PDB file of C-alpha atoms in Angstrom:
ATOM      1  CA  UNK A   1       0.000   0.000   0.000  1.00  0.00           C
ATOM      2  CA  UNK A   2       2.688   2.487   0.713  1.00  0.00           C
ATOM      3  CA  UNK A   3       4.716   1.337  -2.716  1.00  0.00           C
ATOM      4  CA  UNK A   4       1.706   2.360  -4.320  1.00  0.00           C
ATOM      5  CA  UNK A   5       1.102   5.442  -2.239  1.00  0.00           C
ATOM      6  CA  UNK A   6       4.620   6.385  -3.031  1.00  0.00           C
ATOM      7  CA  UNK A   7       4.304   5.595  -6.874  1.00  0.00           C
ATOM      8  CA  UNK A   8       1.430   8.146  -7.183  1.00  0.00           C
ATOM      9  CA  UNK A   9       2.516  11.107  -4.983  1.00  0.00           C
ATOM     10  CA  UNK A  10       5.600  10.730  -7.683  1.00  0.00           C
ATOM     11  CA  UNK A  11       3.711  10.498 -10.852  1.00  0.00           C
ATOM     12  CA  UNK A  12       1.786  13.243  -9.475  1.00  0.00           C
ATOM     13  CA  UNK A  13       4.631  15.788  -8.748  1.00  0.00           C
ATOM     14  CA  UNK A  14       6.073  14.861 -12.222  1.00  0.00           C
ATOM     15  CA  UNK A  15       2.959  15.604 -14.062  1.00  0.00           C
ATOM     16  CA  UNK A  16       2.662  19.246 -11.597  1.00  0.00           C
ATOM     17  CA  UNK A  17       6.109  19.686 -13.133  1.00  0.00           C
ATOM     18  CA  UNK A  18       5.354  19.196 -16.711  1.00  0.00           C
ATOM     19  CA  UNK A  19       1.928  21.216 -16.229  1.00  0.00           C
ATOM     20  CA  UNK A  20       4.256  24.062 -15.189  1.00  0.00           C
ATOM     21  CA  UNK A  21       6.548  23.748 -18.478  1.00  0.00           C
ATOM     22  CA  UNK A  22       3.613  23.561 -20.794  1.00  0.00           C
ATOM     23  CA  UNK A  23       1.445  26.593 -18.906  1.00  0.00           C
ATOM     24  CA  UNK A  24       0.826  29.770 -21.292  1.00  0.00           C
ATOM     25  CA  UNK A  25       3.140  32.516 -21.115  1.00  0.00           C
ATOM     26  CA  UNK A  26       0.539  34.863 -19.791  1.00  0.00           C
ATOM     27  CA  UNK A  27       0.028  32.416 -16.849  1.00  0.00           C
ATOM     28  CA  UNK A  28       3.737  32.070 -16.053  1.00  0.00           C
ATOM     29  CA  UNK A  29       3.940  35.591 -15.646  1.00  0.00           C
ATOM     30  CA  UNK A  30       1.512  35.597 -12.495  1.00  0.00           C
ATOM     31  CA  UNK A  31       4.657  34.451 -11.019  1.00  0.00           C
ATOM     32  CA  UNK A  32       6.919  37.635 -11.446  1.00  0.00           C
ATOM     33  CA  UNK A  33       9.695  38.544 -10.217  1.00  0.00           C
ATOM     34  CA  UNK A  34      10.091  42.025  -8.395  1.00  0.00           C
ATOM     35  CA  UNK A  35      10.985  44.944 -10.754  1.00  0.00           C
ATOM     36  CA  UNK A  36       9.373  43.235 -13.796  1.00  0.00           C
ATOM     37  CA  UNK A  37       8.200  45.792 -16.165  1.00  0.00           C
ATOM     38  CA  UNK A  38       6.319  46.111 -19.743  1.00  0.00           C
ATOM     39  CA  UNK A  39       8.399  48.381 -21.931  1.00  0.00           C
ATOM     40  CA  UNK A  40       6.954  49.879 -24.910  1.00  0.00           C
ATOM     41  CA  UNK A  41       8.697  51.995 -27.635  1.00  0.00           C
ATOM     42  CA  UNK A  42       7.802  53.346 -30.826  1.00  0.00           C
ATOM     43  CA  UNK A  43       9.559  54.863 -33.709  1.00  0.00           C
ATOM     44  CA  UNK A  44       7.422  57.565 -35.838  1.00  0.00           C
ATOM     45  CA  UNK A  45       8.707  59.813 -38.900  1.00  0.00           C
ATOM     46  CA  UNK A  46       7.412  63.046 -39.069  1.00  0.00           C
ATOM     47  CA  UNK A  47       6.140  63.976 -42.457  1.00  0.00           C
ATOM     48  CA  UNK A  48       8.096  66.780 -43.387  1.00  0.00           C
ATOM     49  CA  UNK A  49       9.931  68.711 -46.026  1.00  0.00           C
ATOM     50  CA  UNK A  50      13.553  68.222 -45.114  1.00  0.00           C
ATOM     51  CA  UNK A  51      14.575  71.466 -46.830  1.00  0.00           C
ATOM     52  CA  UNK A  52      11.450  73.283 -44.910  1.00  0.00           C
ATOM     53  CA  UNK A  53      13.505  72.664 -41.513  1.00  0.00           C
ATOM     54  CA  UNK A  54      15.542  75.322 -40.372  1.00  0.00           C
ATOM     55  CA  UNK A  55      17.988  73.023 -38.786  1.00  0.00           C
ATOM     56  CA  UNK A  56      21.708  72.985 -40.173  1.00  0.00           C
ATOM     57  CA  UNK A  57      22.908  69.709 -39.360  1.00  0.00           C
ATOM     58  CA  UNK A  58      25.885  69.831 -41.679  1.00  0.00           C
ATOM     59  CA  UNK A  59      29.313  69.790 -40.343  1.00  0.00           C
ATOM     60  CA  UNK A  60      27.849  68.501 -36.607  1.00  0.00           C
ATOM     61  CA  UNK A  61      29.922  65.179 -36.008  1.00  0.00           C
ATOM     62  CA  UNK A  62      28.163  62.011 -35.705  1.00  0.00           C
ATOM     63  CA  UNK A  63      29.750  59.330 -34.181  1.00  0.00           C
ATOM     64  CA  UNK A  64      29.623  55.820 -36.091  1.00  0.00           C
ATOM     65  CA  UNK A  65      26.717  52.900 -35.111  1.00  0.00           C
ATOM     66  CA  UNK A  66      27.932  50.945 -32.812  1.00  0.00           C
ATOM     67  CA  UNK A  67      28.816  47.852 -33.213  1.00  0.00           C
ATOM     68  CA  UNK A  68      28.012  44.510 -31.250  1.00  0.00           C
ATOM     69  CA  UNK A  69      25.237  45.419 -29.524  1.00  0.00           C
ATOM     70  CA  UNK A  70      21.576  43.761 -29.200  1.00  0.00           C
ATOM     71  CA  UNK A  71      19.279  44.726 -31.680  1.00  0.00           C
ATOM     72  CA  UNK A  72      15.891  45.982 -30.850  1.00  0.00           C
ATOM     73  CA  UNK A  73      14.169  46.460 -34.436  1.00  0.00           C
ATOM     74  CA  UNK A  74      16.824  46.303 -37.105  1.00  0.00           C
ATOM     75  CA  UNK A  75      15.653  46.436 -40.991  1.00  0.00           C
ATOM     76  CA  UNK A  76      17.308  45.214 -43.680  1.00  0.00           C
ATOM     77  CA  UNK A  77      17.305  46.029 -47.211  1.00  0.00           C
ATOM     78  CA  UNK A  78      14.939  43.400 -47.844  1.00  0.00           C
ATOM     79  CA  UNK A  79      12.506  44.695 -45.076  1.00  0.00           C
ATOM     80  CA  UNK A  80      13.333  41.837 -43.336  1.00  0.00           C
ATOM     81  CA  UNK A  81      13.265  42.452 -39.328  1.00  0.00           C
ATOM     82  CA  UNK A  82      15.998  41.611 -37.089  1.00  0.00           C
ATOM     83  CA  UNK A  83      15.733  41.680 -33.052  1.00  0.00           C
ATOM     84  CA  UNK A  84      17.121  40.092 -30.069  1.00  0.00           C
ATOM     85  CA  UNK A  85      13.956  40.906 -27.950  1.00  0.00           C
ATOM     86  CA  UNK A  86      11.003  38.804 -28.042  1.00  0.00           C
ATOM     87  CA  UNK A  87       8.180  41.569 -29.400  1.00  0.00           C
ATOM     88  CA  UNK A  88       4.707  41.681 -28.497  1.00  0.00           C
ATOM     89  CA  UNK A  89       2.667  42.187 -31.677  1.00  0.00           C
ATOM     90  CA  UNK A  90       1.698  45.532 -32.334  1.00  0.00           C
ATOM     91  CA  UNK A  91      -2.404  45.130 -31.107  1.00  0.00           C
ATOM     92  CA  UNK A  92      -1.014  43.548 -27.730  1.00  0.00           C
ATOM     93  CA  UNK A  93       0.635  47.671 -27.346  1.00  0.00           C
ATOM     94  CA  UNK A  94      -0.803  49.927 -24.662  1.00  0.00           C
ATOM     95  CA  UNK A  95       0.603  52.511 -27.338  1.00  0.00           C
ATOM     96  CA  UNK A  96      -0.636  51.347 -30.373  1.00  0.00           C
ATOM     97  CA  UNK A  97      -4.021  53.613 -30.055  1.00  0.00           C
ATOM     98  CA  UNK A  98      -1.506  56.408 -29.588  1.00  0.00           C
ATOM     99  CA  UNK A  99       0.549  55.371 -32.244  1.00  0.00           C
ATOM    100  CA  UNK A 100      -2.673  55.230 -34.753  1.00  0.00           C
ATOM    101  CA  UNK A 101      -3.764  58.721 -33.830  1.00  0.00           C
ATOM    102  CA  UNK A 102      -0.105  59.866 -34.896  1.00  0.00           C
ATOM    103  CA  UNK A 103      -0.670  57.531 -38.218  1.00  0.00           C
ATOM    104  CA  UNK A 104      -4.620  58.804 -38.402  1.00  0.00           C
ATOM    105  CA  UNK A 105      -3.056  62.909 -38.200  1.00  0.00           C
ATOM    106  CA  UNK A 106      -1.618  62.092 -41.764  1.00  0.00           C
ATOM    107  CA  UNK A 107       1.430  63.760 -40.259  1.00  0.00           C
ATOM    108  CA  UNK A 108       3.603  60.775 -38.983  1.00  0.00           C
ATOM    109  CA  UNK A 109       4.310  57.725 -40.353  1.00  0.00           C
ATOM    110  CA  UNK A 110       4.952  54.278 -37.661  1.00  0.00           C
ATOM    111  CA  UNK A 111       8.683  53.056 -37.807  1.00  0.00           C
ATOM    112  CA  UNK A 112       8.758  50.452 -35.602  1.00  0.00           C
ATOM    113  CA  UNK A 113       6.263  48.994 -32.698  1.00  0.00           C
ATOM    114  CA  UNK A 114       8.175  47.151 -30.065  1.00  0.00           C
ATOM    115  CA  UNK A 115       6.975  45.700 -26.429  1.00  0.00           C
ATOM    116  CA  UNK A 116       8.478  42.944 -24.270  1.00  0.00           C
ATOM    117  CA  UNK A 117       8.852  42.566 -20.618  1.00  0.00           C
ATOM    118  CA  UNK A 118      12.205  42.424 -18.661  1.00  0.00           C
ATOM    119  CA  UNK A 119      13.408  43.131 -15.419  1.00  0.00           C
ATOM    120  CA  UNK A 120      14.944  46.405 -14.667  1.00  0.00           C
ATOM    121  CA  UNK A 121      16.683  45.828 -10.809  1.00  0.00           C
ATOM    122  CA  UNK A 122      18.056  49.138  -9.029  1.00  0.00           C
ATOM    123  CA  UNK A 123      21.290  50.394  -9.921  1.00  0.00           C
ATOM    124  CA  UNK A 124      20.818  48.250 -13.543  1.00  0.00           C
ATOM    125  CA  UNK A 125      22.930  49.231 -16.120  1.00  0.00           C
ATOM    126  CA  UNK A 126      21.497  48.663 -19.397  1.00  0.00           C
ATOM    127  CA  UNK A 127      23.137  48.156 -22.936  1.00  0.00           C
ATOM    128  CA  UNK A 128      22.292  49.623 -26.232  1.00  0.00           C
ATOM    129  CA  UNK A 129      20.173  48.204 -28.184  1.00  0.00           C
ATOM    130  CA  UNK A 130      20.645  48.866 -32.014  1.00  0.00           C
ATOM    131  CA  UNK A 131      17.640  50.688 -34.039  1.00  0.00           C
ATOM    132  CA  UNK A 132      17.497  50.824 -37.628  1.00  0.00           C
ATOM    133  CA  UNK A 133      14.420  51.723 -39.859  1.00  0.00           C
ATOM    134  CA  UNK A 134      12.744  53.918 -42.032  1.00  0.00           C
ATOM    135  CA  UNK A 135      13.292  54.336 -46.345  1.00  0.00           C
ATOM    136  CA  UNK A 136      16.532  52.386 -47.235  1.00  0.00           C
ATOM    137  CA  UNK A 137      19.532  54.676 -48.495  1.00  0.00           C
ATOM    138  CA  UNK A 138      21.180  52.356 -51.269  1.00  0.00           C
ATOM    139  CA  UNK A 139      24.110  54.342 -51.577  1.00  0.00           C
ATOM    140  CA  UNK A 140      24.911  54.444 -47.835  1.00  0.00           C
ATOM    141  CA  UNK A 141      23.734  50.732 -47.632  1.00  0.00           C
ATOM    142  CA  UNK A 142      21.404  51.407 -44.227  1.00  0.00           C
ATOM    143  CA  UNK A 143      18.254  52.400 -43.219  1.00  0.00           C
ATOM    144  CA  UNK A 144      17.278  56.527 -42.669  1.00  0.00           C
ATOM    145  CA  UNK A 145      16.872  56.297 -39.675  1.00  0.00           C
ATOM    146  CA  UNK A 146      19.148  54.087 -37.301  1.00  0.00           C
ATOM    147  CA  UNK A 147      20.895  54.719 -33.868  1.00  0.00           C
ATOM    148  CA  UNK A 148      20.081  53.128 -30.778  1.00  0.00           C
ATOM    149  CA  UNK A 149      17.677  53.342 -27.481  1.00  0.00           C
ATOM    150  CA  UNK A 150      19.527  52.663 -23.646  1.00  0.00           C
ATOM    151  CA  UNK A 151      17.487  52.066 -20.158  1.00  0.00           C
ATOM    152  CA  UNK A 152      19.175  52.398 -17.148  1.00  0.00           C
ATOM    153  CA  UNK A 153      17.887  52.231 -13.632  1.00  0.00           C
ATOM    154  CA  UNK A 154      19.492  53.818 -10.560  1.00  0.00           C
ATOM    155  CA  UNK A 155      16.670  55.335  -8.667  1.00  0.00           C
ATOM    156  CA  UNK A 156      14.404  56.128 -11.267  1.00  0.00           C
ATOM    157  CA  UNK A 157      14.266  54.484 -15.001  1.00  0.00           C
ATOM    158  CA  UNK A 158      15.893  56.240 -17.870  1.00  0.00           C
ATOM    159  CA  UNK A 159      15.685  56.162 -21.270  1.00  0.00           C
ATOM    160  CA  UNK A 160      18.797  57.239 -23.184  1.00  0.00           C
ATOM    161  CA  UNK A 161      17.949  57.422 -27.129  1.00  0.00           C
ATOM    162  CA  UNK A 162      20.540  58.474 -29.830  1.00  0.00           C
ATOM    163  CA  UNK A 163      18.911  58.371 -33.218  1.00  0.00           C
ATOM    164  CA  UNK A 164      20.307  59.571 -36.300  1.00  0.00           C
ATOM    165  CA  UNK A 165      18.071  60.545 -39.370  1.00  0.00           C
ATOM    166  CA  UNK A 166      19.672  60.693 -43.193  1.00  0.00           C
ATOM    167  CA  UNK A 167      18.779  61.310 -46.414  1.00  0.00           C
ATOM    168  CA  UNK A 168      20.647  60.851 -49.923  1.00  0.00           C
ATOM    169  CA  UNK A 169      22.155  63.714 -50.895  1.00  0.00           C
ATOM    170  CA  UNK A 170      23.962  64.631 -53.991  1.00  0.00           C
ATOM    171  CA  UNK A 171      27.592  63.452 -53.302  1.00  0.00           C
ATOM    172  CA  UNK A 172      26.792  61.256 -49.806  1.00  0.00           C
ATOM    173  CA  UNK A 173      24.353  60.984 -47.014  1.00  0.00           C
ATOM    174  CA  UNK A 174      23.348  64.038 -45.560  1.00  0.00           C
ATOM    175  CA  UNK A 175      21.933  64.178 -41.787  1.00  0.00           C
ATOM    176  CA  UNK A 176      18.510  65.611 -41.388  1.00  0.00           C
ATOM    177  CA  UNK A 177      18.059  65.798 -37.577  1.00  0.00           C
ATOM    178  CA  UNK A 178      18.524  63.551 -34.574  1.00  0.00           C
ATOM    179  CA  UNK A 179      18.021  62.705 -31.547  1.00  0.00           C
ATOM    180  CA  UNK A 180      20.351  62.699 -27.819  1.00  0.00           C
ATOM    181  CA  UNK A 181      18.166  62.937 -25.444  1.00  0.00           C
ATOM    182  CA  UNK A 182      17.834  60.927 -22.136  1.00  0.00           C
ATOM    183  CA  UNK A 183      14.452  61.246 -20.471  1.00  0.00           C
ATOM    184  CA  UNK A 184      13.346  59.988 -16.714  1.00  0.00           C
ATOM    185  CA  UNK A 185      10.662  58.155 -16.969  1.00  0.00           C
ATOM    186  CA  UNK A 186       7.026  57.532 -14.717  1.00  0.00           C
ATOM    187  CA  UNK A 187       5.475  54.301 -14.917  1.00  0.00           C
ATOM    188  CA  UNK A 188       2.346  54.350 -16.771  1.00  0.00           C
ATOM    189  CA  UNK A 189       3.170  57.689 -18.372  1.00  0.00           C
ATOM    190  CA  UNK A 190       3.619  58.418 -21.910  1.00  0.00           C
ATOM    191  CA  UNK A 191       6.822  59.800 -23.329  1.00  0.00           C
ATOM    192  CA  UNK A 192       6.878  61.764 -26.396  1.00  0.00           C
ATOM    193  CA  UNK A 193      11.090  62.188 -26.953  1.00  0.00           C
ATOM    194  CA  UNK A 194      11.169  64.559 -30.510  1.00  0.00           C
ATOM    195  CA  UNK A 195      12.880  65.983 -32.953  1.00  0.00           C
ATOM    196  CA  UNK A 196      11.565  68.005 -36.138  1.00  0.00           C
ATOM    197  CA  UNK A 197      11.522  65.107 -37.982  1.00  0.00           C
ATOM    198  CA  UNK A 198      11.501  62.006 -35.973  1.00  0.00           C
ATOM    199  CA  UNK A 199       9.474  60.789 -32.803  1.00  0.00           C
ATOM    200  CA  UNK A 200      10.003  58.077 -29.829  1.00  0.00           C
ATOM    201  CA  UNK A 201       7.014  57.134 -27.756  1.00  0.00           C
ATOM    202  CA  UNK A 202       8.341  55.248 -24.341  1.00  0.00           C
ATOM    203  CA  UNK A 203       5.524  53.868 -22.096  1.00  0.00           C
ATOM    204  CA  UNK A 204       6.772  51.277 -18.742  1.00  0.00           C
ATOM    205  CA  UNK A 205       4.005  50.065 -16.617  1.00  0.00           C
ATOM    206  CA  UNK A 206       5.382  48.021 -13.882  1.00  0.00           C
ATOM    207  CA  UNK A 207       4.158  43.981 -13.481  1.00  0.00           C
ATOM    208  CA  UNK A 208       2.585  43.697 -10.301  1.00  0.00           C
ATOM    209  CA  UNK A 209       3.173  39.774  -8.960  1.00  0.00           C
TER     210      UNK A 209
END
C-alpha cells in the first residue's frame, strides 16, 4: 500500500512539473519577479519637407553605429526584421491607439512597434540596443533612420535614445536631424522624446506579482 502510495505522490509531482513547463506565457507571468516591467517603444517619422527645416545639421559630427550590440528592431534592405527581444505584436501595445492617432493625423508615419517585458533591478545598467528603420539609403547601404535606445535604472528608469536621421544627398548621405536625449521616466506615463523630424514614444508600466 505504501509502494503504491509512493508511486502516485511521484507520478503526481512529475505531471505538476510538466503542467508548469507547458502553462501559457501569460500564466507564467503571475509568477513575477520584483521589478518586472512592460516596456513599450515606438519609432514615428514626421512627415516633413527636409529642406522646410531650419535646422543645419551639416558639419555637426556624428559618431559611427555601434557595433556589437543587441538589436531591438533592425531592418534590412529586404525589409526583413531583425531583433534580439522577443516583441509583443503591435495590437497587444498599450501605445498602439496612440501610435494610430499619430498615423490617423496624416502627419507621422509608424517606424517600428516594439513591447516585451524584462526586469529592470536598481542600480541596472542597461546596454544599447541597435535601431534601424525607415526608407533604405542604397548608396549608404542602411536604413534613414538608425541609432540606438539605452534604459538604465538607478533610482528612477531612464531612457537614453541616440537616433540619427539621413537622407541621400547629392555626393553622400546628408543628416537631417537627430536625436540625444535621455528622459526619466514615470510608470504608466507616456513619453513623447522629438525631434523636427523624428518621434520616440516610451511607455513602462510596472508587473505587479
Amino acid at each position: 500500500m505504501q509502494a503504491r502510495d509512493l508511486c502516485f505522490k511521484q507520478a503526481l509531482t512529475a505531471a505538476l512539473a510538466l503542467a508548469f513547463v507547458l502553462m501559457p506565457a501569460g500564466k507564467a507571468l503571475a509568477q513575477t519577479p520584483d521589478d518586472f516591467y512592460r516596456a513599450e517603444v515606438v519609432i514615428v517619422e514626421r512627415l516633413v519637407d527636409p529642406s522646410a527645416l531650419e535646422e543645419q545639421m551639416a558639419g555637426m559630427p556624428v559618431e559611427p553605429p555601434l557595433s556589437g550590440i543587441r538589436s531591438l528592431w533592425v531592418e534590412d534592405a529586404n525589409g526583413n526584421r531583425a531583433s534580439d527581444v522577443r516583441l509583443a505584436a503591435r495590437n497587444e501595445l498599450y501605445l498602439n491607439q496612440a501610435a494610430a492617432r499619430l498615423e490617423n493625423s496624416g502627419n507621422y508615419r509608424v517606424l517600428a512597434t516594439a513591447g516585451w517585458y524584462q526586469t529592470f533591478p536598481p542600480n541596472y545598467n542597461g546596454r544599447p540596443m541597435r535601431v534601424a528603420v525607415g526608407k533604405w539609403l542604397g548608396g549608404a547601404g542602411e536604413r534613414a533612420v538608425e541609432g540606438h535606445i539605452e534604459i538604465d535604472r538607478q533610482r528612477y528608469l531612464h531612457v537614453k535614445v541616440h537616433l540619427n536621421h539621413w537622407q541621400e544627398g547629392e555626393e553622400q548621405q546628408e543628416l537631417i536631424t537627430w536625436i540625444r536625449e535621455t528622459r526619466r521616466m514615470r510608470s504608466q506615463e507616456i513619453h513623447f522624446i522629438d525631434s523636427p523630424t523624428v518621434g520616440v514614444l516610451v511607455f513602462f508600466r510596472k508587473i505587479e506579482g
